[in-house]
The first five atom37 places (N, CA, C, CB, O) and aatype in JSON, in Angstrom:
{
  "aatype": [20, 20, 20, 20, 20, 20, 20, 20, 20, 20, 20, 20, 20, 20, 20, 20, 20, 20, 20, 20, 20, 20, 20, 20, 20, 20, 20, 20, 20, 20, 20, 20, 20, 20, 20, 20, 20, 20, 20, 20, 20, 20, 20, 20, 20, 20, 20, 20, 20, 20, 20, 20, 20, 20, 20, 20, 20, 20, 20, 20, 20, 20, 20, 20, 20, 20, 20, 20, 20, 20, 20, 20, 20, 20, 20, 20, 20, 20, 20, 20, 20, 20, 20, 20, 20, 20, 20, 20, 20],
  "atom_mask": [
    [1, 1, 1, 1, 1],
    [1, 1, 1, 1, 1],
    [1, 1, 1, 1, 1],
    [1, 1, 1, 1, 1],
    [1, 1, 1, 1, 1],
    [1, 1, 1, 1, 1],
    [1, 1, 1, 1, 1],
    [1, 1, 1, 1, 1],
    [1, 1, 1, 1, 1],
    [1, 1, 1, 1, 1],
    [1, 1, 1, 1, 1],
    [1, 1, 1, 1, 1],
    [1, 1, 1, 1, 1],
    [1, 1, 1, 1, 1],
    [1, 1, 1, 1, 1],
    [1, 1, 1, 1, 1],
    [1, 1, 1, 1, 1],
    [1, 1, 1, 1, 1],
    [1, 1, 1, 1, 1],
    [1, 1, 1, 1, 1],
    [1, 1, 1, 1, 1],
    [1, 1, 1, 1, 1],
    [1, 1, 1, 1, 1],
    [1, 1, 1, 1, 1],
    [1, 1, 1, 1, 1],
    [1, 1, 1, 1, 1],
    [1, 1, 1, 1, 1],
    [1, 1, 1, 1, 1],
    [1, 1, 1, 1, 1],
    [1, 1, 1, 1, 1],
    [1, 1, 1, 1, 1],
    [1, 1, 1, 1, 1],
    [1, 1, 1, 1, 1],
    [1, 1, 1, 1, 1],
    [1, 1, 1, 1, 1],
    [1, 1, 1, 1, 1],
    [1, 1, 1, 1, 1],
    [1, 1, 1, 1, 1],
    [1, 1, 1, 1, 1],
    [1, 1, 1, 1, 1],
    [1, 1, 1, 1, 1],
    [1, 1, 1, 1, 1],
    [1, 1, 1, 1, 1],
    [1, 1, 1, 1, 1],
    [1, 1, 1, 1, 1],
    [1, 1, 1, 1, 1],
    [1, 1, 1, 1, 1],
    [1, 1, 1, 1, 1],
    [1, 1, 1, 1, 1],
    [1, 1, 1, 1, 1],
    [1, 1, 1, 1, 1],
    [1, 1, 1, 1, 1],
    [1, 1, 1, 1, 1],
    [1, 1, 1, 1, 1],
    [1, 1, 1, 1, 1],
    [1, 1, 1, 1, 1],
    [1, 1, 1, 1, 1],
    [1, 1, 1, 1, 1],
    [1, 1, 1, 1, 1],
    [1, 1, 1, 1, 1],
    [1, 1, 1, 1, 1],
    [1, 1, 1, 1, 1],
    [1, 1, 1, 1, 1],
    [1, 1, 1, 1, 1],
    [1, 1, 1, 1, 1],
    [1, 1, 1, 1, 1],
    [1, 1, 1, 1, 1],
    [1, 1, 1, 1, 1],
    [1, 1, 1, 1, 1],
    [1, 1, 1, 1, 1],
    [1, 1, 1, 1, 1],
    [1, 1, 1, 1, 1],
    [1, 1, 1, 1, 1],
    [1, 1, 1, 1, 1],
    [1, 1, 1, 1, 1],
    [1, 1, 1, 1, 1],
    [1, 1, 1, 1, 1],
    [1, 1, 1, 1, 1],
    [1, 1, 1, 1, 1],
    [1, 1, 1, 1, 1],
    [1, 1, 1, 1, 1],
    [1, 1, 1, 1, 1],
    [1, 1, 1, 1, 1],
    [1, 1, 1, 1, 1],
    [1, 1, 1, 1, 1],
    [1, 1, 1, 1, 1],
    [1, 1, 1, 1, 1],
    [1, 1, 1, 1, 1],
    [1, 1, 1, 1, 1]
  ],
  "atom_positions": [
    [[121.02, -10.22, -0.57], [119.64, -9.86, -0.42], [119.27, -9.76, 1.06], [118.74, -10.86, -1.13], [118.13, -9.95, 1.47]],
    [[120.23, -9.48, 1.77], [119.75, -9.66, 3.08], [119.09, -8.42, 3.71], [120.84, -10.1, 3.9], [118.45, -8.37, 4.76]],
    [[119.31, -7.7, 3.09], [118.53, -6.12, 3.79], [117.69, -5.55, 2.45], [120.02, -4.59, 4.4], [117.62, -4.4, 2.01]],
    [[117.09, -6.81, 1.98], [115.57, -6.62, 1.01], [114.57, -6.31, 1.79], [114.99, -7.93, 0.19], [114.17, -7.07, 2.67]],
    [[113.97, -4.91, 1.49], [112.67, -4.85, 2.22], [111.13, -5.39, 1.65], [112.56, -3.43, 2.48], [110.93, -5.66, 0.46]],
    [[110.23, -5.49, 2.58], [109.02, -5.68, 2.07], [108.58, -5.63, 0.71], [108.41, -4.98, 2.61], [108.02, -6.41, -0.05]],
    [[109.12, -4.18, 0.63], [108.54, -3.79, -1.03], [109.58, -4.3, -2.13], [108.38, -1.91, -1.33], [109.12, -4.67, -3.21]],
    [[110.5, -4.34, -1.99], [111.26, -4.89, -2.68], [111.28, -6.43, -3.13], [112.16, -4.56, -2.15], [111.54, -6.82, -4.26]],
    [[110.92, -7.35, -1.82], [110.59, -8.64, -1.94], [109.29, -8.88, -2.83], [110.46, -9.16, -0.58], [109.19, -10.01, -3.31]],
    [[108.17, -7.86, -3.16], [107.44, -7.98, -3.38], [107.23, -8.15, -5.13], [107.04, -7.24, -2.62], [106.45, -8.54, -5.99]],
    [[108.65, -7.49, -4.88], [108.6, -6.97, -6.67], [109.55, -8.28, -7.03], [109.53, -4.97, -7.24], [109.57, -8.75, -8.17]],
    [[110.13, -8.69, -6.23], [111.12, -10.05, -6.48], [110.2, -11.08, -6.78], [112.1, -10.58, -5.12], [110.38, -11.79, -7.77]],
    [[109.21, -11.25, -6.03], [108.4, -12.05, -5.91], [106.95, -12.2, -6.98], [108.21, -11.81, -4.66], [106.07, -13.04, -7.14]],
    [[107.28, -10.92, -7.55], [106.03, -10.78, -9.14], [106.78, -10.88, -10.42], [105.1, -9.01, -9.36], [106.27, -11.07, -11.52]],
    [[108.54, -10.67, -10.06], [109.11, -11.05, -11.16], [109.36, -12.13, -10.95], [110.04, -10.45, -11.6], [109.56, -12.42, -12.13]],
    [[109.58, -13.24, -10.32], [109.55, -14.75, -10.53], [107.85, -15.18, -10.88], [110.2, -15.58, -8.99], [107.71, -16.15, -11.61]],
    [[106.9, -14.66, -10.49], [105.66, -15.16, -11.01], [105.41, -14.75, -12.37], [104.57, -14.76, -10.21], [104.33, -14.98, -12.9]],
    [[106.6, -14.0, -13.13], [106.19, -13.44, -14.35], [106.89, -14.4, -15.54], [106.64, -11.82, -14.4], [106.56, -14.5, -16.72]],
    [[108.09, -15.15, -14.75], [109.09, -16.27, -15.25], [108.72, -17.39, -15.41], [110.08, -16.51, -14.56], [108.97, -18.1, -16.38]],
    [[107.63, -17.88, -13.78], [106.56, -19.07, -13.8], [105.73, -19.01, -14.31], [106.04, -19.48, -12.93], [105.32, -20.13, -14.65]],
    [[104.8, -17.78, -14.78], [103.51, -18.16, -15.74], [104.04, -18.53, -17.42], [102.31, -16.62, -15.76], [103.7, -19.39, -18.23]],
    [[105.03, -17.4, -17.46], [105.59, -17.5, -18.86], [105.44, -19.48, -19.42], [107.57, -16.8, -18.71], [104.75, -20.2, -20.15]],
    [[106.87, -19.56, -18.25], [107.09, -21.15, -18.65], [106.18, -22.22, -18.23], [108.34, -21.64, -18.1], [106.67, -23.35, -18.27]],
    [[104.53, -22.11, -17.71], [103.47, -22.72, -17.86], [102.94, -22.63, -19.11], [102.71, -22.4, -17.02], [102.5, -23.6, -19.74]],
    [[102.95, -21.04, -19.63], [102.2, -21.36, -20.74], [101.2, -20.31, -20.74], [101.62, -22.76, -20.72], [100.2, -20.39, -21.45]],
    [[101.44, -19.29, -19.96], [100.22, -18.1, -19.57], [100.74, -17.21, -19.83], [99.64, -17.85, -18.22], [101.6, -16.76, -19.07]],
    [[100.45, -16.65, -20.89], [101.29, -15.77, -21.23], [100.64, -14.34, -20.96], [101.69, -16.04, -22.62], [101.25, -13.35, -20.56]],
    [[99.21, -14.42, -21.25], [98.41, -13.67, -20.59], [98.36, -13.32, -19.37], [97.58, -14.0, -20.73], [97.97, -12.18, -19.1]],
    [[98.77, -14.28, -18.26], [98.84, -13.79, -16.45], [100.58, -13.37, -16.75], [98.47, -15.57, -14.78], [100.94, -12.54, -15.93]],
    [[101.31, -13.63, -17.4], [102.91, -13.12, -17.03], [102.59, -11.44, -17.89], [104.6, -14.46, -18.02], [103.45, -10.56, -17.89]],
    [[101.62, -11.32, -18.35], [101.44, -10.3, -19.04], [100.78, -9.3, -18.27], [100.85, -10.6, -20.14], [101.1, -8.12, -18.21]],
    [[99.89, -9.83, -17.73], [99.26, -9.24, -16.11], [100.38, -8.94, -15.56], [98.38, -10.33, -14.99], [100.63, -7.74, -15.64]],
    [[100.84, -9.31, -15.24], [102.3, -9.31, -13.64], [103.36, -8.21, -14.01], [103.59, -11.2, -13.47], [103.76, -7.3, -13.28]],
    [[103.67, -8.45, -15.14], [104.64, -7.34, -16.0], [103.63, -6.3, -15.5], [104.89, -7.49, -18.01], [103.7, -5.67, -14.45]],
    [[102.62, -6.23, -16.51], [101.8, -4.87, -16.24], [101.78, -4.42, -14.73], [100.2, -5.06, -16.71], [101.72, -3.21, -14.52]],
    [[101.83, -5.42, -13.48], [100.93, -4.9, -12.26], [102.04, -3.97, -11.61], [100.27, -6.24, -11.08], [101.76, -3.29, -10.61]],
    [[103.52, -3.93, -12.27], [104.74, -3.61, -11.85], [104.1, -1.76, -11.5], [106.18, -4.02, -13.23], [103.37, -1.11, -12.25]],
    [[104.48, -1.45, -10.61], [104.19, -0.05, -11.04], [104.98, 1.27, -11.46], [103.61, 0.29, -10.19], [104.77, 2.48, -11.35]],
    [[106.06, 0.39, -12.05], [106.78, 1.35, -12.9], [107.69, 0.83, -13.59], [107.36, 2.34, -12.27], [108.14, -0.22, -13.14]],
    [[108.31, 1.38, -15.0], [109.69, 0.9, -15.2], [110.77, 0.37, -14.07], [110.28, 1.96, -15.81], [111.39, -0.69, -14.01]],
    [[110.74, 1.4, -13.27], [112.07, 1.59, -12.18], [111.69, 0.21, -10.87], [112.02, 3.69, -11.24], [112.63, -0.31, -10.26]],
    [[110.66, -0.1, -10.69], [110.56, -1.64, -9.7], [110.47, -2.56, -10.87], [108.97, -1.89, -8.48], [110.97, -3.64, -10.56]],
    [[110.04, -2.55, -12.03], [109.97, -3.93, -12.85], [111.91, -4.09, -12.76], [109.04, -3.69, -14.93], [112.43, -5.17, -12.47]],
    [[112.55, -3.1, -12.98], [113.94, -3.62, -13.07], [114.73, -4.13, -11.8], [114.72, -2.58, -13.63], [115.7, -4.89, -11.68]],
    [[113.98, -3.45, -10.93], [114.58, -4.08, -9.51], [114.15, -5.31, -8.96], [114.36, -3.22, -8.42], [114.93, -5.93, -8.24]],
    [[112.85, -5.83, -9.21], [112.02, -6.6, -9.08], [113.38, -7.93, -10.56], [110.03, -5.7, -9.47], [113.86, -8.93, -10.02]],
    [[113.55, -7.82, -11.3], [114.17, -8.6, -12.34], [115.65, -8.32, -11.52], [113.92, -8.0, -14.15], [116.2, -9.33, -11.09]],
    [[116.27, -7.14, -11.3], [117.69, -6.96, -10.89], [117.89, -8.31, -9.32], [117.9, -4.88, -10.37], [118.84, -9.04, -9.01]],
    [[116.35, -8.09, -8.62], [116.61, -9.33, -7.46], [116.65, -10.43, -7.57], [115.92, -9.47, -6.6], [117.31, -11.27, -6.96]],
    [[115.89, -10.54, -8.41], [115.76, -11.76, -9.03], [116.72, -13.14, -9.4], [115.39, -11.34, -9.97], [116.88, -14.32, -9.09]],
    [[117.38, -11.8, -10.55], [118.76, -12.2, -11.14], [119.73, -13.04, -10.05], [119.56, -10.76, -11.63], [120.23, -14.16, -10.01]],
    [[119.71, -11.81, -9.17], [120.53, -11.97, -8.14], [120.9, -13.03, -7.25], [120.25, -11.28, -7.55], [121.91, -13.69, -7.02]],
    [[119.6, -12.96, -6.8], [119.24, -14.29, -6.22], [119.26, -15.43, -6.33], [118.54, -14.41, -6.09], [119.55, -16.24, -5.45]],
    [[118.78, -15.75, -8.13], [119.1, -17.14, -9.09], [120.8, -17.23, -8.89], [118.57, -16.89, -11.11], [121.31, -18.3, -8.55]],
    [[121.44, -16.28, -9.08], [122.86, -16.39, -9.73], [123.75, -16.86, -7.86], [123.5, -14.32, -10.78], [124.67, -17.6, -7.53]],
    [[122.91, -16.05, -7.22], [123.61, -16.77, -6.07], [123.16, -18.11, -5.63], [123.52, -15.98, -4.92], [123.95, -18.83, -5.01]],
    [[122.08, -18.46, -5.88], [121.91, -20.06, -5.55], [122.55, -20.97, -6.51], [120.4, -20.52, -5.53], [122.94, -22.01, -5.97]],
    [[122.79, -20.87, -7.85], [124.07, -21.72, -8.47], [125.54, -21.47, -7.95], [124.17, -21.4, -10.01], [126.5, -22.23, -8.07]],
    [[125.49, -20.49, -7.47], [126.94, -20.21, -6.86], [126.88, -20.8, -5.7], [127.4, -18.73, -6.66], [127.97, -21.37, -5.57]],
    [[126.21, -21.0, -4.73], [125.84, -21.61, -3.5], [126.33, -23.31, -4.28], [123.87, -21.24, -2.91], [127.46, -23.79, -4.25]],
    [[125.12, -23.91, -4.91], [125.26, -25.43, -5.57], [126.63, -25.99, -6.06], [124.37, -25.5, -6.85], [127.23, -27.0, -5.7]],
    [[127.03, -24.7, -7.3], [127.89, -24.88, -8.29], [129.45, -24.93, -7.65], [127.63, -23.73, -9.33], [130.31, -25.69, -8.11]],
    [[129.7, -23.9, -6.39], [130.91, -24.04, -5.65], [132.07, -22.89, -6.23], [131.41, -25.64, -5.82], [133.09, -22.44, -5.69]],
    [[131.26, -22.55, -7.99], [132.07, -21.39, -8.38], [131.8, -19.7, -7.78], [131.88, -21.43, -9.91], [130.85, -19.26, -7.12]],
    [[132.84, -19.1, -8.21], [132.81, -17.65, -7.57], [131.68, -17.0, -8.47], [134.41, -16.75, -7.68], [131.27, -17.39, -9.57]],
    [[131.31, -16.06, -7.81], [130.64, -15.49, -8.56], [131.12, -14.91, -10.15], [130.28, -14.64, -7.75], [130.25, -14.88, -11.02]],
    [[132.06, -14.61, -10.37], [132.92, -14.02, -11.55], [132.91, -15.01, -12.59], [134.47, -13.7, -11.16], [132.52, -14.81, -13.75]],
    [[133.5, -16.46, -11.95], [133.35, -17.68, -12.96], [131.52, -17.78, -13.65], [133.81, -19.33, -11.86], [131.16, -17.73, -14.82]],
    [[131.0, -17.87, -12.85], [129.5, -17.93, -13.24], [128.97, -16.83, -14.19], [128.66, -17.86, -11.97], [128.08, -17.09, -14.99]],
    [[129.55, -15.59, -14.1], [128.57, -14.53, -14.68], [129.91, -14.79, -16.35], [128.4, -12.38, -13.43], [129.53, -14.88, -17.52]],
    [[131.45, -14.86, -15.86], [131.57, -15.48, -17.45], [130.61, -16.69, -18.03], [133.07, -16.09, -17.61], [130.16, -16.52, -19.16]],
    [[130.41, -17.43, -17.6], [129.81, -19.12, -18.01], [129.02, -18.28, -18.34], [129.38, -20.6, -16.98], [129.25, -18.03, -19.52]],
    [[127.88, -17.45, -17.83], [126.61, -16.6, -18.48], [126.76, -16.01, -19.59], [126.15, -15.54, -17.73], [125.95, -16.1, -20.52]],
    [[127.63, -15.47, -19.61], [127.83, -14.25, -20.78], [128.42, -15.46, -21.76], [129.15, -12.62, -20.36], [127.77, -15.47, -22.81]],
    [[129.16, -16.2, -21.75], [129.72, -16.88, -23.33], [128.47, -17.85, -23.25], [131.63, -17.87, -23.47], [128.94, -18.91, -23.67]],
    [[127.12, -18.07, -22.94], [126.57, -19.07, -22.82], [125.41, -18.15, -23.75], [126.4, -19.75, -21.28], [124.86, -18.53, -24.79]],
    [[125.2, -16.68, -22.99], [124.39, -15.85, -24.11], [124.66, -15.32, -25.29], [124.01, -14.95, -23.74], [123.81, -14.92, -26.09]],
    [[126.14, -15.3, -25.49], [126.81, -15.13, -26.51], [126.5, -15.87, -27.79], [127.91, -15.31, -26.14], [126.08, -15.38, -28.84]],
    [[126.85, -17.42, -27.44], [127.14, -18.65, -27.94], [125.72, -19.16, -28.63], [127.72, -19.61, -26.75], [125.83, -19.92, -29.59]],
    [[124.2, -18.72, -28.13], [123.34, -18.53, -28.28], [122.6, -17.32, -28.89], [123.22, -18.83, -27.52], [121.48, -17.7, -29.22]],
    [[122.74, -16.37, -29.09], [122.96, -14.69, -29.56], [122.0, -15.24, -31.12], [125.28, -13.91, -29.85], [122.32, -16.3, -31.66]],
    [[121.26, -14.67, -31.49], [120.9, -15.1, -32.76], [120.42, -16.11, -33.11], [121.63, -15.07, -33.38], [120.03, -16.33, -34.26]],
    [[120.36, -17.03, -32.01], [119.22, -18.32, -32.45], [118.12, -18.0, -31.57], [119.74, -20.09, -32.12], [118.06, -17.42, -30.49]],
    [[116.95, -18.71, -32.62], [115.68, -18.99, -32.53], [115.27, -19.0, -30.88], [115.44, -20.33, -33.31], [116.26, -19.17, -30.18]],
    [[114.32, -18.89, -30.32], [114.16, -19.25, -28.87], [113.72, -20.85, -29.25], [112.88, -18.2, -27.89], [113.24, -21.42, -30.23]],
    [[114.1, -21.14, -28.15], [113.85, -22.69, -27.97], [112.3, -23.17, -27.77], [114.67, -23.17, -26.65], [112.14, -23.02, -26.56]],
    [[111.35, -23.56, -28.18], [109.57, -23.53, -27.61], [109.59, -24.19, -26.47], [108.3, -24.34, -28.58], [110.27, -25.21, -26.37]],
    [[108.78, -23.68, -25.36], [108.99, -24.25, -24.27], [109.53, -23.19, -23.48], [109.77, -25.4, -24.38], [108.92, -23.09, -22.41]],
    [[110.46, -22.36, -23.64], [111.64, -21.69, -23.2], [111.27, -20.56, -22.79], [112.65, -21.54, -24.11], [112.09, -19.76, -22.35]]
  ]
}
């Protein structure tokens, strides 16, 4: 993320407020935030930085490569695939 611009940070920064209202409980302001996106094409980049960003700070913590982590992800969404969401979640 090092050559994220302005606008880009911006959209990084409304898709984590769309992750934090969710898991407060506002579903109505994460519903705002989704909406304020101004298009398909930044809501995904805005979520694509996001991603990014999360997955590199466990990789930073965790000490694994990036490759190990995005398997642990995928058999973790897998393994989960078809159950209920968790409340809270």
């Amino acid at each position: 993320m090092d050559d994220t611009t302005p606008a880009a940070a911006e959209l990084l920064q409304r898709a984590a407020g769309v992750i934090a209202a969710k898991h407060r409980g506002d579903l109505a302001g994460a519903e705002e935030l989704l909406a304020a996106f101004p298009g398909e094409q930044a809501r995904t980049l805005g979520f694509y930085l996001l991603a990014d960003l999360a997955l590199g700070l466990v990789r930073a913590s965790s000490g694994q490569s990036m490759d190990d982590l995005v398997r642990e992800l995928s058999l973790l969404v897998a393994a989960t695939a078809g159950q209920p969401p968790v409340e809270g979640s």
